[in-house]
CSV table of C-alpha atoms and ligand atoms in Angstrom, one decimal:
chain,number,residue,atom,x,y,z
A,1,UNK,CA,-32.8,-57.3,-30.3
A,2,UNK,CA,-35.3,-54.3,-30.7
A,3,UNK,CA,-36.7,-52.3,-28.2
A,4,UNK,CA,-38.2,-55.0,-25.4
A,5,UNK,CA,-40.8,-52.8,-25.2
A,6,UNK,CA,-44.2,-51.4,-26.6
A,7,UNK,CA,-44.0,-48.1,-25.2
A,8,UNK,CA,-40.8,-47.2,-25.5
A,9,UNK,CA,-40.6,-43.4,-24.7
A,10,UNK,CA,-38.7,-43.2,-21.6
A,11,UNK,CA,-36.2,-45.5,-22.9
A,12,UNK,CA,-35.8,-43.2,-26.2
A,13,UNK,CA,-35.8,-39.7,-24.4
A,14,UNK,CA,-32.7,-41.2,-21.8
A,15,UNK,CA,-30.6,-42.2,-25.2
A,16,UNK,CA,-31.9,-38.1,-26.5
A,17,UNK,CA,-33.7,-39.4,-29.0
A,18,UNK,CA,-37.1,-37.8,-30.9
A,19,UNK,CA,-40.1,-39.3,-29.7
A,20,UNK,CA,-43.5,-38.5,-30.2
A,21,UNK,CA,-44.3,-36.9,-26.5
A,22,UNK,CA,-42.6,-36.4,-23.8
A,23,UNK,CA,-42.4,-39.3,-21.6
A,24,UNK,CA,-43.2,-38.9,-18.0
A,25,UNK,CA,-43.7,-40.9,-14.9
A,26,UNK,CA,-43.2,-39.6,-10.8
A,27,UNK,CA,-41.6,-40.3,-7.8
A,28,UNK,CA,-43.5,-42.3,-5.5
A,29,UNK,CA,-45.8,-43.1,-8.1
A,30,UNK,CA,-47.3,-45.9,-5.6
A,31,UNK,CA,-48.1,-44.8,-2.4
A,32,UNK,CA,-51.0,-44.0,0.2
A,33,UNK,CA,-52.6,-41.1,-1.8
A,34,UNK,CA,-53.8,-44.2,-3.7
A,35,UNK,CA,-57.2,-45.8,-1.8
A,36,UNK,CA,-56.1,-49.1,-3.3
A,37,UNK,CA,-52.7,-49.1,-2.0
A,38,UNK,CA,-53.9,-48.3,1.2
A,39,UNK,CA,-56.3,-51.0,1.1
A,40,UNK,CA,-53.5,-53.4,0.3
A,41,UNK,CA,-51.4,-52.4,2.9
A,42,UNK,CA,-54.0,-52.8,5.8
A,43,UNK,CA,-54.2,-56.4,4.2
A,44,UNK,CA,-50.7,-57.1,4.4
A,45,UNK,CA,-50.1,-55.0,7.7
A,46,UNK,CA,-47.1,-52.7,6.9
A,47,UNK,CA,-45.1,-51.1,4.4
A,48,UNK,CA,-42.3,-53.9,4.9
A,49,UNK,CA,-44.2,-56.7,4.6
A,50,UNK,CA,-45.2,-55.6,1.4
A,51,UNK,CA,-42.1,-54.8,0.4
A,52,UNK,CA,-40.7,-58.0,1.4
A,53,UNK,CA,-43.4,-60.1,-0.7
A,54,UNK,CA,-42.9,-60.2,-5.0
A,55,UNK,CA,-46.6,-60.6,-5.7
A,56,UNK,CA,-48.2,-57.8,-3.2
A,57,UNK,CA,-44.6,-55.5,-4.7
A,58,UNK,CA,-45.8,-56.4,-8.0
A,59,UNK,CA,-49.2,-55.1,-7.2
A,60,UNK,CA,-48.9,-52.2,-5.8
A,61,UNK,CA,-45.8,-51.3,-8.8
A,62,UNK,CA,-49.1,-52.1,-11.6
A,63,UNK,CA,-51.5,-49.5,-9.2
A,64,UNK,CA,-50.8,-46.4,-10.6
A,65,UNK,CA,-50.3,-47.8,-13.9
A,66,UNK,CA,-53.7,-49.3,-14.3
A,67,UNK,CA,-55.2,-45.6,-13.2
A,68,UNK,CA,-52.8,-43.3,-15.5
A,69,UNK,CA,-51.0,-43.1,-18.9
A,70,UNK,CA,-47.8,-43.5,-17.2
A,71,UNK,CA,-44.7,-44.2,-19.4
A,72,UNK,CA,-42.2,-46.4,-16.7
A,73,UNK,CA,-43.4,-48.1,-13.7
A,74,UNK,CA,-40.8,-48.3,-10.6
A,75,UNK,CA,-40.2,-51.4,-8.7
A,76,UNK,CA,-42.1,-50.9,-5.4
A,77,UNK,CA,-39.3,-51.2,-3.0
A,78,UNK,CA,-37.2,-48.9,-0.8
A,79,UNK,CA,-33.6,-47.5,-0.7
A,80,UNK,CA,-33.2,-48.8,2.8
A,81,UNK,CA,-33.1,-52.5,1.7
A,82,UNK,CA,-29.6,-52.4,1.5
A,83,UNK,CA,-28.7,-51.4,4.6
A,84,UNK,CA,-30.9,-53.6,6.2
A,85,UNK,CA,-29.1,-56.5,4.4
A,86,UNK,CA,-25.8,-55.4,6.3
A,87,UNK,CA,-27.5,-56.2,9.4
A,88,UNK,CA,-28.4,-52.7,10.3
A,89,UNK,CA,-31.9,-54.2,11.0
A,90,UNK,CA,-34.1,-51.5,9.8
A,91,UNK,CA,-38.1,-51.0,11.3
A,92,UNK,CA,-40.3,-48.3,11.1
A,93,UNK,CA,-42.6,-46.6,13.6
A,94,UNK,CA,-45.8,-45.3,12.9
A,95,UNK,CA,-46.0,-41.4,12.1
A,96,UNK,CA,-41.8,-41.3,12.6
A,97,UNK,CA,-40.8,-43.2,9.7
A,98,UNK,CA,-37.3,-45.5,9.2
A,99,UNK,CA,-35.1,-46.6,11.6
A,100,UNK,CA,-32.1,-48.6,12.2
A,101,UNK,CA,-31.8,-50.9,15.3
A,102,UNK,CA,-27.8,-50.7,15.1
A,103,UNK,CA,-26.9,-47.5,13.6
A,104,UNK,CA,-23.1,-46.7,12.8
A,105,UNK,CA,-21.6,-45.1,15.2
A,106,UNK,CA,-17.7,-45.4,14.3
A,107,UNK,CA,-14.8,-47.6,12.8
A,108,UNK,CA,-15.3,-50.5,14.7
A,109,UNK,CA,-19.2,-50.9,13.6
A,110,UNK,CA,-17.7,-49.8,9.9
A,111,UNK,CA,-14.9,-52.4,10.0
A,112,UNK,CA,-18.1,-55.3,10.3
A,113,UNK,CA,-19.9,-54.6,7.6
A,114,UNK,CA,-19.6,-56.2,4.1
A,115,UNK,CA,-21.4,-56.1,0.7
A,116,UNK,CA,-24.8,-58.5,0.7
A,117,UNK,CA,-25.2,-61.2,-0.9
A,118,UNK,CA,-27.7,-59.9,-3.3
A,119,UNK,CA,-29.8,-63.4,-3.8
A,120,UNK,CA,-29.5,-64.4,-0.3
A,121,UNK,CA,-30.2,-61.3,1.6
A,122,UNK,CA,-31.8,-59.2,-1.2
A,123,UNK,CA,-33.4,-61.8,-3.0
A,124,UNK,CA,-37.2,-60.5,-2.3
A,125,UNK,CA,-36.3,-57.4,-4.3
A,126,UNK,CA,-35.0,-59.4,-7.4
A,127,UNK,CA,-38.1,-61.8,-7.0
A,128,UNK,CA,-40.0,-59.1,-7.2
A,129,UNK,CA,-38.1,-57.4,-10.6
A,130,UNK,CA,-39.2,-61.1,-12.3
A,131,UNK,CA,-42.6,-60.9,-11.2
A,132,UNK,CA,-43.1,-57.4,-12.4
A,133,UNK,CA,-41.2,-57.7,-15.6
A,134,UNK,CA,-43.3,-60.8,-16.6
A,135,UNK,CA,-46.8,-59.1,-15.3
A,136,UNK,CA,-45.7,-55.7,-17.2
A,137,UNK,CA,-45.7,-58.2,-20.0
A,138,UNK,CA,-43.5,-55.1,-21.9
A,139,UNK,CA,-46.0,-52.8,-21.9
A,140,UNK,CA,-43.4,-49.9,-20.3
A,141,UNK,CA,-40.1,-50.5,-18.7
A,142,UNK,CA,-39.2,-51.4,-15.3
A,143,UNK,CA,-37.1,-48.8,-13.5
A,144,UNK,CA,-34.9,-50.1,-10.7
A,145,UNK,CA,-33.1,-48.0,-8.3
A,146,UNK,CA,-30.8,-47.7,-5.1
A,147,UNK,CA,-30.0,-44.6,-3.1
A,148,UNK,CA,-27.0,-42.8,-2.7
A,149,UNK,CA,-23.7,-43.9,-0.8
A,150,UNK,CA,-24.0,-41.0,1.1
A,151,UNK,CA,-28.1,-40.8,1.2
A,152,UNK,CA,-27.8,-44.2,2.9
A,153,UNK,CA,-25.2,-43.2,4.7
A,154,UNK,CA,-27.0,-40.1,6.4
A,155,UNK,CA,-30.0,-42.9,7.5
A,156,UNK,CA,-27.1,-45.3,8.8
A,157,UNK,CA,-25.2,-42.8,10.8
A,158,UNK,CA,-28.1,-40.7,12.2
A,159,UNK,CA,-30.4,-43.9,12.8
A,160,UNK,CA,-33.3,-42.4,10.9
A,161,UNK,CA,-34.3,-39.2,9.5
A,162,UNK,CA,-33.1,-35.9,10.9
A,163,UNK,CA,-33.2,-32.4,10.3
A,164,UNK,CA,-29.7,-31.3,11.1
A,165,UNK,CA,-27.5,-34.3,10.1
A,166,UNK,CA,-26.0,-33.4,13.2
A,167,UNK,CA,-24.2,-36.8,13.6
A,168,UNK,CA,-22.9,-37.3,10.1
A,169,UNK,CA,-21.9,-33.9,9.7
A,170,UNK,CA,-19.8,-34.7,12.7
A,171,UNK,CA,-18.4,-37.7,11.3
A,172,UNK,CA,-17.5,-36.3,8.3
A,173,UNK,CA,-15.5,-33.1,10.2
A,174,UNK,CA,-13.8,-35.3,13.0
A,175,UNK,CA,-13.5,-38.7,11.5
A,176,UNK,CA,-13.3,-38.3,7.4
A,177,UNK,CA,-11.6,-41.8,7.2
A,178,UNK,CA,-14.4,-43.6,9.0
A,179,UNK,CA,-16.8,-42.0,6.6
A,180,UNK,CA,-14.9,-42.5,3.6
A,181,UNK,CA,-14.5,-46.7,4.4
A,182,UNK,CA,-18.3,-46.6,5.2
A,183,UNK,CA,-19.1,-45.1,1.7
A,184,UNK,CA,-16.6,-47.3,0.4
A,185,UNK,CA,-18.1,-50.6,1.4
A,186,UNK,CA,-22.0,-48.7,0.6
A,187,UNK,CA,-20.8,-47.9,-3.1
A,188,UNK,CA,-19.6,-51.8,-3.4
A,189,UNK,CA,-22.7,-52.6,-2.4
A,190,UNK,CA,-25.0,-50.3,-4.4
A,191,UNK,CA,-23.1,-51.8,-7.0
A,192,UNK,CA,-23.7,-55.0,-6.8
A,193,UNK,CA,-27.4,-54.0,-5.8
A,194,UNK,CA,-28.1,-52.0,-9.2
A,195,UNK,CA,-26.5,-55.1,-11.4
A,196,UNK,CA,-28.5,-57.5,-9.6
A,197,UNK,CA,-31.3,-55.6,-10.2
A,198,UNK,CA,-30.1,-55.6,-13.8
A,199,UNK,CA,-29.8,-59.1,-14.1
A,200,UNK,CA,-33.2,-59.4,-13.0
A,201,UNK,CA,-34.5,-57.9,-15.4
A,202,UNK,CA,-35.0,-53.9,-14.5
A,203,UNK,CA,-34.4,-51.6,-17.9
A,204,UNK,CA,-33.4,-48.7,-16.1
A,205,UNK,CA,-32.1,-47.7,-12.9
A,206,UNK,CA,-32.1,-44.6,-10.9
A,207,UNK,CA,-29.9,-43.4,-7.8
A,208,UNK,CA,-31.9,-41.5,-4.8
A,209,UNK,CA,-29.5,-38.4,-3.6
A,210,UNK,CA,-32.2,-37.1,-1.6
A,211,UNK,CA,-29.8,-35.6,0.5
A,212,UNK,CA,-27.0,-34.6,-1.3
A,213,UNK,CA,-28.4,-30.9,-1.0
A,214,UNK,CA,-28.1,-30.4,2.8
A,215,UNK,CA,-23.9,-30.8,1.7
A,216,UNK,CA,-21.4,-27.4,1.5
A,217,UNK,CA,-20.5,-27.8,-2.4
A,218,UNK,CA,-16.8,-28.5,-0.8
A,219,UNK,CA,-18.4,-31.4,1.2
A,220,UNK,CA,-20.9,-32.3,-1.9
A,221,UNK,CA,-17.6,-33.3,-3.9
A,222,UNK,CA,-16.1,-35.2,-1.4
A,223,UNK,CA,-19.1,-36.9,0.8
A,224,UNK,CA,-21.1,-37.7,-2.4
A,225,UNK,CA,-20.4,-36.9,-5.8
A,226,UNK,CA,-17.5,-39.1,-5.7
A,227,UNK,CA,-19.1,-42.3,-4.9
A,228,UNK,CA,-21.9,-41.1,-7.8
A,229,UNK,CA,-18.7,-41.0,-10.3
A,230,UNK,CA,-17.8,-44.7,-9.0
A,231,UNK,CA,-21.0,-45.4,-9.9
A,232,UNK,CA,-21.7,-44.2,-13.1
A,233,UNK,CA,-17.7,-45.4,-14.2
A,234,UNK,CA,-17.7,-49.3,-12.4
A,235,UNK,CA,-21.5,-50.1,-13.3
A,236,UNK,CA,-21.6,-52.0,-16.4
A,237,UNK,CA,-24.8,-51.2,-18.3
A,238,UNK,CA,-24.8,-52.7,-21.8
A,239,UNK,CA,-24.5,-50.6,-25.2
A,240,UNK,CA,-26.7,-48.9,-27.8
A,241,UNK,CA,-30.7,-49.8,-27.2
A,242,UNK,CA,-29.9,-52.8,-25.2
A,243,UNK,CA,-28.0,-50.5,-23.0
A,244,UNK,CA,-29.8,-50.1,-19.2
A,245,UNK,CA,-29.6,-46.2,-19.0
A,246,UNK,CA,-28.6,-45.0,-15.3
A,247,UNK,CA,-30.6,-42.2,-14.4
A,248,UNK,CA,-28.8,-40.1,-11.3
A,249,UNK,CA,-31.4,-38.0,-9.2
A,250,UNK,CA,-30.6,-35.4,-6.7
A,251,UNK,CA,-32.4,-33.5,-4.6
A,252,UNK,CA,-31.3,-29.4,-4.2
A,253,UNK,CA,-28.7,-30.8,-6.5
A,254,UNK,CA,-29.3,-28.7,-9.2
A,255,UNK,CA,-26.2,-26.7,-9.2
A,256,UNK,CA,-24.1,-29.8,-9.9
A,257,UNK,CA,-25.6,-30.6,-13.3
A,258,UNK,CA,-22.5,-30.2,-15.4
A,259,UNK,CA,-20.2,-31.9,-12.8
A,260,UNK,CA,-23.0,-34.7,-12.8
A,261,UNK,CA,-23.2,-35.2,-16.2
A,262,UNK,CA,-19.2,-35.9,-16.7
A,263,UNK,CA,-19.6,-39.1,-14.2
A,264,UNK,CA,-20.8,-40.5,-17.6
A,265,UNK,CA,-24.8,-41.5,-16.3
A,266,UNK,CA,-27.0,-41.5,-18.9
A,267,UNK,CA,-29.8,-39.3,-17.2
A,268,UNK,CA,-29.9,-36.5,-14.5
A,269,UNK,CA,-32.3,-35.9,-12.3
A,270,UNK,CA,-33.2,-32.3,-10.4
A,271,UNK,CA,-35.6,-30.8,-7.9
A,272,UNK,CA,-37.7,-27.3,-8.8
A,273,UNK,CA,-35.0,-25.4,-7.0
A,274,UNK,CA,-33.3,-25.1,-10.6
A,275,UNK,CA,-35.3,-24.1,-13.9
A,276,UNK,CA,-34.8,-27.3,-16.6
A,277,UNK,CA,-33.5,-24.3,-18.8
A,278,UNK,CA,-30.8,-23.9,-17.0
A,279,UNK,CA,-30.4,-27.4,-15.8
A,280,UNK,CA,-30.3,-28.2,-19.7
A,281,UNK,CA,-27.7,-25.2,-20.4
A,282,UNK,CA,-25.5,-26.7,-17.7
A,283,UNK,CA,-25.9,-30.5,-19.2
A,284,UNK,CA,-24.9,-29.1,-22.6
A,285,UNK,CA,-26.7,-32.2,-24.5
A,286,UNK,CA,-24.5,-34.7,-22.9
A,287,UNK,CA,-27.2,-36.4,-20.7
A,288,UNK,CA,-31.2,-36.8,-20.3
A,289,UNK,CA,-32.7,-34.4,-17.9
A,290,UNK,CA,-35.4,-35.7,-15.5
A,291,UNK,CA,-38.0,-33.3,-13.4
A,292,UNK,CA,-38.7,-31.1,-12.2
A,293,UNK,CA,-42.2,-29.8,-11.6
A,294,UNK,CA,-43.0,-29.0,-7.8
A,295,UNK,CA,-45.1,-31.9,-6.1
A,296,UNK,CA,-46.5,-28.9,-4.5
A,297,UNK,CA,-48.0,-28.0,-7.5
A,298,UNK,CA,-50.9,-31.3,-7.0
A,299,UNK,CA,-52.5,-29.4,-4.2
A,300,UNK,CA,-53.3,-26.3,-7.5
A,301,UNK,CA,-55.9,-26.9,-9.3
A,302,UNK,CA,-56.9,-28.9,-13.0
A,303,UNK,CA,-56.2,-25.5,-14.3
A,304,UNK,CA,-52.5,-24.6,-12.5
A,305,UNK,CA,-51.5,-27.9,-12.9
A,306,UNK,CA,-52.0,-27.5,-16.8
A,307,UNK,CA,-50.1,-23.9,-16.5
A,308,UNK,CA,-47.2,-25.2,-14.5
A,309,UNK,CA,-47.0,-28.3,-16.7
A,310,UNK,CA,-46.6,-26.2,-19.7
A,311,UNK,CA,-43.9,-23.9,-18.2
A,312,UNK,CA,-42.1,-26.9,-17.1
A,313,UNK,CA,-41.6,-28.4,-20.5
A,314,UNK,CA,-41.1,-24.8,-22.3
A,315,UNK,CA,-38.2,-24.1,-19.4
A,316,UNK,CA,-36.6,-27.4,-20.8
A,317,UNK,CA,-36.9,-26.7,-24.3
A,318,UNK,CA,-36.3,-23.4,-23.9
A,319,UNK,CA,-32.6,-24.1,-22.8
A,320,UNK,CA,-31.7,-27.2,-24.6
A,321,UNK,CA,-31.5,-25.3,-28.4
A,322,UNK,CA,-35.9,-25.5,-28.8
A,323,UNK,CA,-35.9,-29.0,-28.8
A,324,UNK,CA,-37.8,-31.5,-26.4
A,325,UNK,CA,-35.7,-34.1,-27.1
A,326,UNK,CA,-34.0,-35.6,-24.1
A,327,UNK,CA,-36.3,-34.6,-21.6
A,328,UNK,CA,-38.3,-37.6,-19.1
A,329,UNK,CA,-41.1,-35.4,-17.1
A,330,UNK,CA,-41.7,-35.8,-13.4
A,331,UNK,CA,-41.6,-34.4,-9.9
A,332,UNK,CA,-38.8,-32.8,-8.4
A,333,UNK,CA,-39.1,-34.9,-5.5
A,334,UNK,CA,-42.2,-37.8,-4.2
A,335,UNK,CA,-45.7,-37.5,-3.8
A,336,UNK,CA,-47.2,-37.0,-0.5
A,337,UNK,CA,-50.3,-38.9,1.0
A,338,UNK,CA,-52.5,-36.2,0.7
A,339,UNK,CA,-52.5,-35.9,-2.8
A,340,UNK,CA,-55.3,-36.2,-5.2
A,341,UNK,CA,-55.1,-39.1,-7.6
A,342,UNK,CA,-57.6,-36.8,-10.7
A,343,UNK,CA,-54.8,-33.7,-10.2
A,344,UNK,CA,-52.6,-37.0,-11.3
A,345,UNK,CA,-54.1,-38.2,-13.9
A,346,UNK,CA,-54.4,-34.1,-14.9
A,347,UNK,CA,-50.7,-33.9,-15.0
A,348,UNK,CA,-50.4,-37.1,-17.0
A,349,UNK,CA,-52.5,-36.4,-19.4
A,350,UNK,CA,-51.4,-32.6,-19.7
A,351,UNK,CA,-47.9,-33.4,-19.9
A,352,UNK,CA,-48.2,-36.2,-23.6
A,353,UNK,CA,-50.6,-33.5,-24.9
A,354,UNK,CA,-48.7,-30.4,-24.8
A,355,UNK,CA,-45.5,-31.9,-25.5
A,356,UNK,CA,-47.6,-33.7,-28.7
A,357,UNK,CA,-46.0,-32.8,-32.4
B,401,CP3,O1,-41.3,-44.2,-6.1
B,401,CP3,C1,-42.0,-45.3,-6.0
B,401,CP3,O2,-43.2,-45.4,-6.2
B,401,CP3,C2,-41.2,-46.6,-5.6
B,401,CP3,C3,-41.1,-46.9,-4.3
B,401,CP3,C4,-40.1,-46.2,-3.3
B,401,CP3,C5,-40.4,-46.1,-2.0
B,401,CP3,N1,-39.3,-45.5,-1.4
B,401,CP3,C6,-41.6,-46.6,-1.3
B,401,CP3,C7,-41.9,-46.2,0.0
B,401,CP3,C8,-38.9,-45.5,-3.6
B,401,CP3,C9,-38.2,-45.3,-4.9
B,401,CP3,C10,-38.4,-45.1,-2.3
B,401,CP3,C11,-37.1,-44.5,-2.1
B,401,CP3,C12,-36.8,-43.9,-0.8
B,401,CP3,N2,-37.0,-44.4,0.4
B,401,CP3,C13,-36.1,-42.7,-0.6
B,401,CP3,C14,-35.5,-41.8,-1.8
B,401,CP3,C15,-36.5,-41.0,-2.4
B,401,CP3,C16,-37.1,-40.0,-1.6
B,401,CP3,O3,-38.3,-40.0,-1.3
B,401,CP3,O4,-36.4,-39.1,-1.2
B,401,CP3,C17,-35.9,-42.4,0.7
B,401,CP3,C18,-35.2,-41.3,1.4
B,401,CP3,C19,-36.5,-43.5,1.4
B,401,CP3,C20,-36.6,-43.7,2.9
B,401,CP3,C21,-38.0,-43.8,3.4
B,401,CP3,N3,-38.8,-44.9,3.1
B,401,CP3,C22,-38.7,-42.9,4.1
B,401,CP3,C23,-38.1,-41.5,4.6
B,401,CP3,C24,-40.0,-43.4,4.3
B,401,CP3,C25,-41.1,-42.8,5.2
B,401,CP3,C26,-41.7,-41.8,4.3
B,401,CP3,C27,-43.2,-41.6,4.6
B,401,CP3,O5,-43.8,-40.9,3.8
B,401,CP3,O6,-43.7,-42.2,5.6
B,401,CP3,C28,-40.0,-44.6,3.7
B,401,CP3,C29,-41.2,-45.5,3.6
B,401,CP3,C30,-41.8,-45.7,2.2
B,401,CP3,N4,-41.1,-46.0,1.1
B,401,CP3,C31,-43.2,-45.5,1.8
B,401,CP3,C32,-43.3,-45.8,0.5
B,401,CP3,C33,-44.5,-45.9,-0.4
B,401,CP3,C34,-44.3,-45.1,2.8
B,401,CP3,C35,-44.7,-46.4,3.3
B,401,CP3,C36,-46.1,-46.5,4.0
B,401,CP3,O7,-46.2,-46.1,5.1
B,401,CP3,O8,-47.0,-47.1,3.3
């Protein structure tokens, strides 16, 4: 089979091959700096709920596609998903964001848990990689994703979001072998999560570190890149252009490129904390790059955007031997809600035209 899709780009730029711009799309590409996702979600009454039904997922995944020349969409979803499915019971409170009803707390909670079954528990999400594959109708591929072992693990231990990581830091000086059987059992299930996702009918998939960065590089290797090298190595992916590329993205991760790239993914993703030339120098050709502008950089205007864009995609070619070649454009992290949707479609469109030969 030939590419399953008409626009093709992202796919071609994770395998490092020439295509005719650079292909870009962004993190949190659907979300409430869009009126119309906003109006949805009043309709449907929260974040989960839309989360939890395929069709209103599927809409909001087409949103920013229908607005902007973007070149992937990403399943509207959310990493905590999974643990919700091992019974964590996940919620959210408004202005506070996630939380977990039974949190982790030690061994014995560990010792409970087991891998989802991913049509049983997690079968919403795979309804809604159908619906969206057959309403993309292969116009641009379907990205799925997952976080991180030890990205979920920070939410499951701590509860929520935190600032200090206070209680999973502590976990992993005191109680290592707790930690390590809790990313165990996470890894077996992100796992199983990403091929299922696969099955579905998702043509890429990318892993959320977003908190791989608050680790000591000592507790990086241990805590987290590990369980991404499990990844990369145990996920079975396909071969040549029917191959689902594995993109893994990292936030203040930067540092890590080369040792990321030897877990054999097929993309890596970085924040703005690293230039993309030396993100590229460190990758040495042997995966994509992904990023990295500052989502900071939406709040400049039409005319900064245009500069920063152009820097961005210079710093990449600038270290990876003057080519473009291998690069997929985005943020270094999400978009926020106060964000202007024209600064979007100013990136977007700045982005295909420089990169244009
Ligand atoms: O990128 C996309 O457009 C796809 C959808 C997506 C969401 N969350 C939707 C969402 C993806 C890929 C995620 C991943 C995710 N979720 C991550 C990793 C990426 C990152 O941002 O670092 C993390 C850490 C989470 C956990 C999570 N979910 C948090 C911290 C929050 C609250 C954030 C906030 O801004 O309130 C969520 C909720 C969430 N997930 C929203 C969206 C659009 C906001 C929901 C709403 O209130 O409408």
């Amino acid at each position: 089979m030939t590419s399953p899709v008409k626009n093709d780009r992202f796919l071609r730029a994770l395998r490092r091959e020439p295509v005719d711009c650079t292909p870009v799309w962004l993190m949190r590409q659907a979300g409430r700096y869009l009126p119309e996702y906003r109006a949805t979600r009043a309709r449907a009454g929260s974040f989960l709920a839309m989360a939890k039904n395929p069709d209103i997922a599927c809409e909001v995944t087409l949103q920013p596609l229908r607005r902007f020349d973007l070149d992937a969409a990403i399943l509207f979803s959310d990493i905590l998903t999974v643990p919700d499915a091992m019974g964590l019971g996940l919620y959210f409170v408004e202005g506070e964001g996630p939380k977990f009803e039974r949190p982790i707390t030690g061994m014995a909670d560990v010792a409970r848990l087991g891998v989802p079954d991913m049509e049983a528990d997690l079968g919403y999400v795979m309804d809604a990689v159908r619906v969206i594959r057959r309403e993309l109708d292969g116009s641009v591929p379907l990205i799925g994703f997952s976080g991180s072992p030890w990205t979920l693990a920070c939410y499951m231990v701590q509860g929520g979001g935190s600032k200090d990581f206070a209680k999973i830091k502590a976990m992993a000086l005191n109680e290592p072998a707790t930690l390590h059987k809790l990313l165990e059992v996470v890894t077996d299930a992100v796992i199983a999560y990403l091929a299922a996702q696969r099955a579905a009918g998702a043509q890429a998939l990318q892993v959320f570190d977003t908190w791989g960065g608050v680790l000591s590089p000592a507790m990086y290797r241990e805590f987290s890149l590990r369980y991404l090298q499990r990844i990369a190595s145990e996920l079975e992916r396909g071969q040549g252009d029917a191959r689902t590329p594995l993109i893994l993205f990292g936030k203040g991760t930067g540092q890590y490129v080369a040792e990321l790239a030897a877990t054999g993914t097929d993309g890596v993703g970085v924040d703005w904390t690293i230039s993309l030339e030396q993100a590229a120098r460190l990758a040495g050709g042997r995966v994509a790059l992904q990023g990295n502008l500052d989502p900071t950089t939406l709040y400049g205007n039409p005319e900064a955007i245009e500069r920063e864009v152009a820097r961005t995609l210079d710093s990449y070619r600038d270290g990876n031997n003057g080519s473009r070649e291998g690069h997929i454009f985005n943020l270094g992290h999400g978009m926020s809600p106060d964000m202007n949707p024209e600064h979007v479609a100013v990136l977007v469109e700045a982005v295909h035209r420089y990169s244009a030969r």
